Coordinates of N, CA, C and O in Angstrom, one line a residue:
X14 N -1.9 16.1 -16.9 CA -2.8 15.0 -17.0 C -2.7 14.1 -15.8 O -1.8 14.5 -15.1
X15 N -3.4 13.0 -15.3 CA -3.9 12.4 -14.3 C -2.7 11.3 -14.5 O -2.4 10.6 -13.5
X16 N -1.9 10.9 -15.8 CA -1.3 10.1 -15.8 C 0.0 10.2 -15.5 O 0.7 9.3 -15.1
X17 N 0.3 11.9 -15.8 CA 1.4 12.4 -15.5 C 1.7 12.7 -14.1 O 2.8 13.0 -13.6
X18 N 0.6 12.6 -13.5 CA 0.1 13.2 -11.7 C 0.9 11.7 -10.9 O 1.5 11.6 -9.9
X19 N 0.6 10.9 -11.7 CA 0.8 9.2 -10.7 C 1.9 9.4 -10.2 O 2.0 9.6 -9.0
X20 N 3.3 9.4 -11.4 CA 4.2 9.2 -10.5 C 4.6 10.3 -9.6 O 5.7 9.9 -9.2
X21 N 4.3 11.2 -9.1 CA 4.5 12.0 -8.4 C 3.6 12.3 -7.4 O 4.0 13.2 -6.6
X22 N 2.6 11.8 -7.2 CA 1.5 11.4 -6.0 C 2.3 10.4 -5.3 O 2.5 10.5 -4.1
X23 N 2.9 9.5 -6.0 CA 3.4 8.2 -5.7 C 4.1 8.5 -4.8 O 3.9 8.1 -3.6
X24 N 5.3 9.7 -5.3 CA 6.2 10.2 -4.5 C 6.4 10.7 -3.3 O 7.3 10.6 -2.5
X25 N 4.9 11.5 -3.4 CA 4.5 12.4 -2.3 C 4.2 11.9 -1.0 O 4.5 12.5 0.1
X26 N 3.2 10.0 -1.3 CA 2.8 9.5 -0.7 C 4.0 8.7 0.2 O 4.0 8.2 1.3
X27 N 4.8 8.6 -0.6 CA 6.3 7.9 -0.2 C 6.7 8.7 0.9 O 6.8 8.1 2.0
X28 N 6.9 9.8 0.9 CA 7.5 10.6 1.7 C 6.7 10.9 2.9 O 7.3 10.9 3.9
X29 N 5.8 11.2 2.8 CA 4.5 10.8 3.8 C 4.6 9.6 4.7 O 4.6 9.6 5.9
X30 N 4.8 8.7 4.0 CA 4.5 7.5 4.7 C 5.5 7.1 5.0 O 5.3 5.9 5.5
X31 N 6.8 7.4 5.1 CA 8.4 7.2 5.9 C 8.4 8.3 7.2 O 9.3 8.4 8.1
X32 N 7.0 9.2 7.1 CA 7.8 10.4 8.2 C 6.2 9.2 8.9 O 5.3 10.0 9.2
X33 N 5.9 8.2 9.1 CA 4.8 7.9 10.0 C 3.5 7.8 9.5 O 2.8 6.8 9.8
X34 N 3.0 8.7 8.7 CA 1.7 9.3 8.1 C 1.5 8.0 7.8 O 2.2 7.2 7.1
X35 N -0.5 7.6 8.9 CA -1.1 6.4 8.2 C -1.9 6.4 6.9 O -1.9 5.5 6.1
X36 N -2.5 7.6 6.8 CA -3.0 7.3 5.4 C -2.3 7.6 4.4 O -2.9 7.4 3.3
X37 N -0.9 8.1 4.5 CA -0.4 8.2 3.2 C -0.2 6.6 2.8 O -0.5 6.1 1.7
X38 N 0.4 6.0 4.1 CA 0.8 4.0 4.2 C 0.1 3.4 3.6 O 0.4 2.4 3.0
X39 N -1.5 4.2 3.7 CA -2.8 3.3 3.3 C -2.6 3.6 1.9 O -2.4 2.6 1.3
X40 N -2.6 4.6 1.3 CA -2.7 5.6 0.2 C -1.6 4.8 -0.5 O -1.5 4.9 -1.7
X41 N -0.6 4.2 0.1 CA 1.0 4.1 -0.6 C 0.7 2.2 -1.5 O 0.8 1.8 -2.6
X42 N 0.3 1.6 -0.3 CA -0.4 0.3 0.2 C -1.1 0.1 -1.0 O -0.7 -0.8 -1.8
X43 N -2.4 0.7 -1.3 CA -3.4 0.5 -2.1 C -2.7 0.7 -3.5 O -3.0 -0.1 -4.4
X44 N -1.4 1.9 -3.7 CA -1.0 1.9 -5.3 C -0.3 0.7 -5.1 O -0.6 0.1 -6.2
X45 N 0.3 0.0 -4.6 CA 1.1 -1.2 -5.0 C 0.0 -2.4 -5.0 O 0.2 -3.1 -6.0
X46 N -1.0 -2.8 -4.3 CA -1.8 -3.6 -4.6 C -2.3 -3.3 -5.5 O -2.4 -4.2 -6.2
X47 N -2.9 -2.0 -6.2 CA -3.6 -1.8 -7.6 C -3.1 -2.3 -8.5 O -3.7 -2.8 -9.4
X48 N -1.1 -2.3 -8.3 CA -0.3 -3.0 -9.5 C -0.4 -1.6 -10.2 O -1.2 -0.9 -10.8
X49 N 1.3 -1.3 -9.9 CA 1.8 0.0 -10.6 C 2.4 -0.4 -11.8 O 3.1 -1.4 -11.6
X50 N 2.5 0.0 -13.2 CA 2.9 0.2 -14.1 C 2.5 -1.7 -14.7 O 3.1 -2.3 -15.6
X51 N 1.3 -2.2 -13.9 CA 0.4 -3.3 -14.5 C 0.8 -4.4 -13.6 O 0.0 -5.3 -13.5
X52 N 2.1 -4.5 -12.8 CA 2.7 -5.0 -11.7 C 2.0 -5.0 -10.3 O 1.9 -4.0 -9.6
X53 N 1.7 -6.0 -10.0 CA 1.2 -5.9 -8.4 C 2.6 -6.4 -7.6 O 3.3 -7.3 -7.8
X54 N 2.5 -5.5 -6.7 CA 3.6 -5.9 -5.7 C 3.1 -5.9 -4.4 O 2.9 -4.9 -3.8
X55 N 2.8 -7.2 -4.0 CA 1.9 -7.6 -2.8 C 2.6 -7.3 -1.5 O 2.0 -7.0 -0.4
X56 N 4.2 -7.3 -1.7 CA 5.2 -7.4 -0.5 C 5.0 -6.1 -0.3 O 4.8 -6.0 0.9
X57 N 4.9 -4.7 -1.1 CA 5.1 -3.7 -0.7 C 3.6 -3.1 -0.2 O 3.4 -2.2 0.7
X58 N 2.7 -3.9 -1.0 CA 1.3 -3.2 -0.4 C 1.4 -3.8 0.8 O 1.3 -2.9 1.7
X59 N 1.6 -5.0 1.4 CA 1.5 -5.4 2.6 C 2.3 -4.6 3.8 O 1.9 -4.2 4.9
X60 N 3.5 -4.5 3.1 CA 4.2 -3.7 4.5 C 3.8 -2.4 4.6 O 4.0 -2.0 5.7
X61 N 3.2 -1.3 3.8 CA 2.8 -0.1 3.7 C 1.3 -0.3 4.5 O 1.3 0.2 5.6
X62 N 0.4 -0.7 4.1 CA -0.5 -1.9 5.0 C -0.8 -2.1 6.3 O -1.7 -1.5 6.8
X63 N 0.2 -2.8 6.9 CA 0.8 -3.1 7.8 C 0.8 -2.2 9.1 O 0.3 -2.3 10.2
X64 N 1.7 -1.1 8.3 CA 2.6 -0.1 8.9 C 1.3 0.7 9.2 O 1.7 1.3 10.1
X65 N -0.1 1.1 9.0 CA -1.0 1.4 8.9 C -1.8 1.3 9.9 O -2.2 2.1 10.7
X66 N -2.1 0.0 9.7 CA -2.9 -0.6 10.8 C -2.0 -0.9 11.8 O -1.6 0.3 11.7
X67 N -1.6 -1.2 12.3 CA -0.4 -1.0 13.5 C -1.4 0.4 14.3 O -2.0 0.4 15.4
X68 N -1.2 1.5 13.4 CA -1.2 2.8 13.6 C -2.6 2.9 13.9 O -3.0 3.8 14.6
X69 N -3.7 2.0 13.4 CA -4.7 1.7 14.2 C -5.5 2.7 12.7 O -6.0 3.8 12.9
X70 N -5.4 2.2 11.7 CA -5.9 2.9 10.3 C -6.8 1.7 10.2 O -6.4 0.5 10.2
X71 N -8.4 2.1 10.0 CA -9.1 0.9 9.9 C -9.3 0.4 8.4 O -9.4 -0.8 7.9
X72 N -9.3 1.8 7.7 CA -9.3 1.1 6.1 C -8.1 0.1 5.9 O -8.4 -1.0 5.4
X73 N -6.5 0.3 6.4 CA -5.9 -0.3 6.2 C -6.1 -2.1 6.8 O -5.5 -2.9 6.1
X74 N -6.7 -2.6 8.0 CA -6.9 -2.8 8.9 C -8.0 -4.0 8.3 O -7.6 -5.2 8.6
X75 N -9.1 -3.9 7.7 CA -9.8 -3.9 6.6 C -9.1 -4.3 5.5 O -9.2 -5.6 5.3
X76 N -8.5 -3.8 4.6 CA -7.6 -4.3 3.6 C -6.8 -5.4 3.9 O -7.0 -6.4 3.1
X77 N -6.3 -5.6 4.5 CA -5.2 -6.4 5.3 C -6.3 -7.9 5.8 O -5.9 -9.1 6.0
X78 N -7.5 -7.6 6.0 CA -8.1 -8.5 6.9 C -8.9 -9.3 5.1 O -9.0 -10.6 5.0
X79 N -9.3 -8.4 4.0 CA -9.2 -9.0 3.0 C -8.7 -9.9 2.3 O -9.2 -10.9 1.7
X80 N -6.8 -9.3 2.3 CA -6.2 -9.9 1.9 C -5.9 -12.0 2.5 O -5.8 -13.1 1.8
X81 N -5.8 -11.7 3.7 CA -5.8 -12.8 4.4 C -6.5 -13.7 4.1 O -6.2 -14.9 3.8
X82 N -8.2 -13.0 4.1 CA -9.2 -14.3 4.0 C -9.1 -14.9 2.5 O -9.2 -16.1 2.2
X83 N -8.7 -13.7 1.4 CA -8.3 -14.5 0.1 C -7.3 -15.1 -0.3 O -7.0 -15.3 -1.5
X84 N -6.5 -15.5 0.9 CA -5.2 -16.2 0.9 C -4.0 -15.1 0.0 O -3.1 -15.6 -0.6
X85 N -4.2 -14.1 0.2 CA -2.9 -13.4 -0.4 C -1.1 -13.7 0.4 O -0.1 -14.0 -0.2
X86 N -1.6 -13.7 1.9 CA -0.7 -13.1 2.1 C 0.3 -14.3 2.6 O 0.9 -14.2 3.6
X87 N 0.3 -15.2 2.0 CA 0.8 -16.7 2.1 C 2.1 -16.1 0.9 O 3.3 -16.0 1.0
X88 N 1.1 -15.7 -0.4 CA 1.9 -15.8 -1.9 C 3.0 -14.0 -1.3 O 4.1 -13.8 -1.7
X89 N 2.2 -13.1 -0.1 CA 3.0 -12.0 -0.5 C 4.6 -12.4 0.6 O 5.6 -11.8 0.6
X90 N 4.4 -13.1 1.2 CA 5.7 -13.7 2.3 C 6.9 -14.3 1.7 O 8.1 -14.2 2.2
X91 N 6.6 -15.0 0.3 CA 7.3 -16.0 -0.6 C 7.6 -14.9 -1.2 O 8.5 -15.2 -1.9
X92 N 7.4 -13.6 -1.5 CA 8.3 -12.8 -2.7 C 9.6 -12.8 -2.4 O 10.5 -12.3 -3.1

């Protein structure tokens, strides 16, 4: 099932996105801003994020430029 798929996409994306891989970062980024297990973890979408656009990933790039104008990333610095 699709629920059983999460944490192991999760995984996949993790490992992806430590060897460099921008869209897995983007891919990794977006599950922690989605708020995994109902949890948003802004510190870790941001640095996956981050690590992304750096890499010149425009969705991420984009996401990041969202986050800013809605004042997120003030609250994700204080975690």
């Amino acid at each position: 099932s699709p629920k059983d798929a999460a944490p192991k996409a999760v995984e996949w994306f993790t490992k992806a996105a430590e060897q460099g891989d921008s869209s897995a970062q983007y891919e990794l980024g977006m599950v922690y801003l989605g708020g995994q297990d109902g949890k948003i973890q802004y510190s870790e979408a941001v640095k996956w994020l981050g690590l992304a656009a750096e890499q010149g990933n425009p969705k991420a790039q984009y996401q990041l430029g969202l986050l800013s104008k809605e004042g997120q990333r003030e609250n994700i610095c204080s975690d």
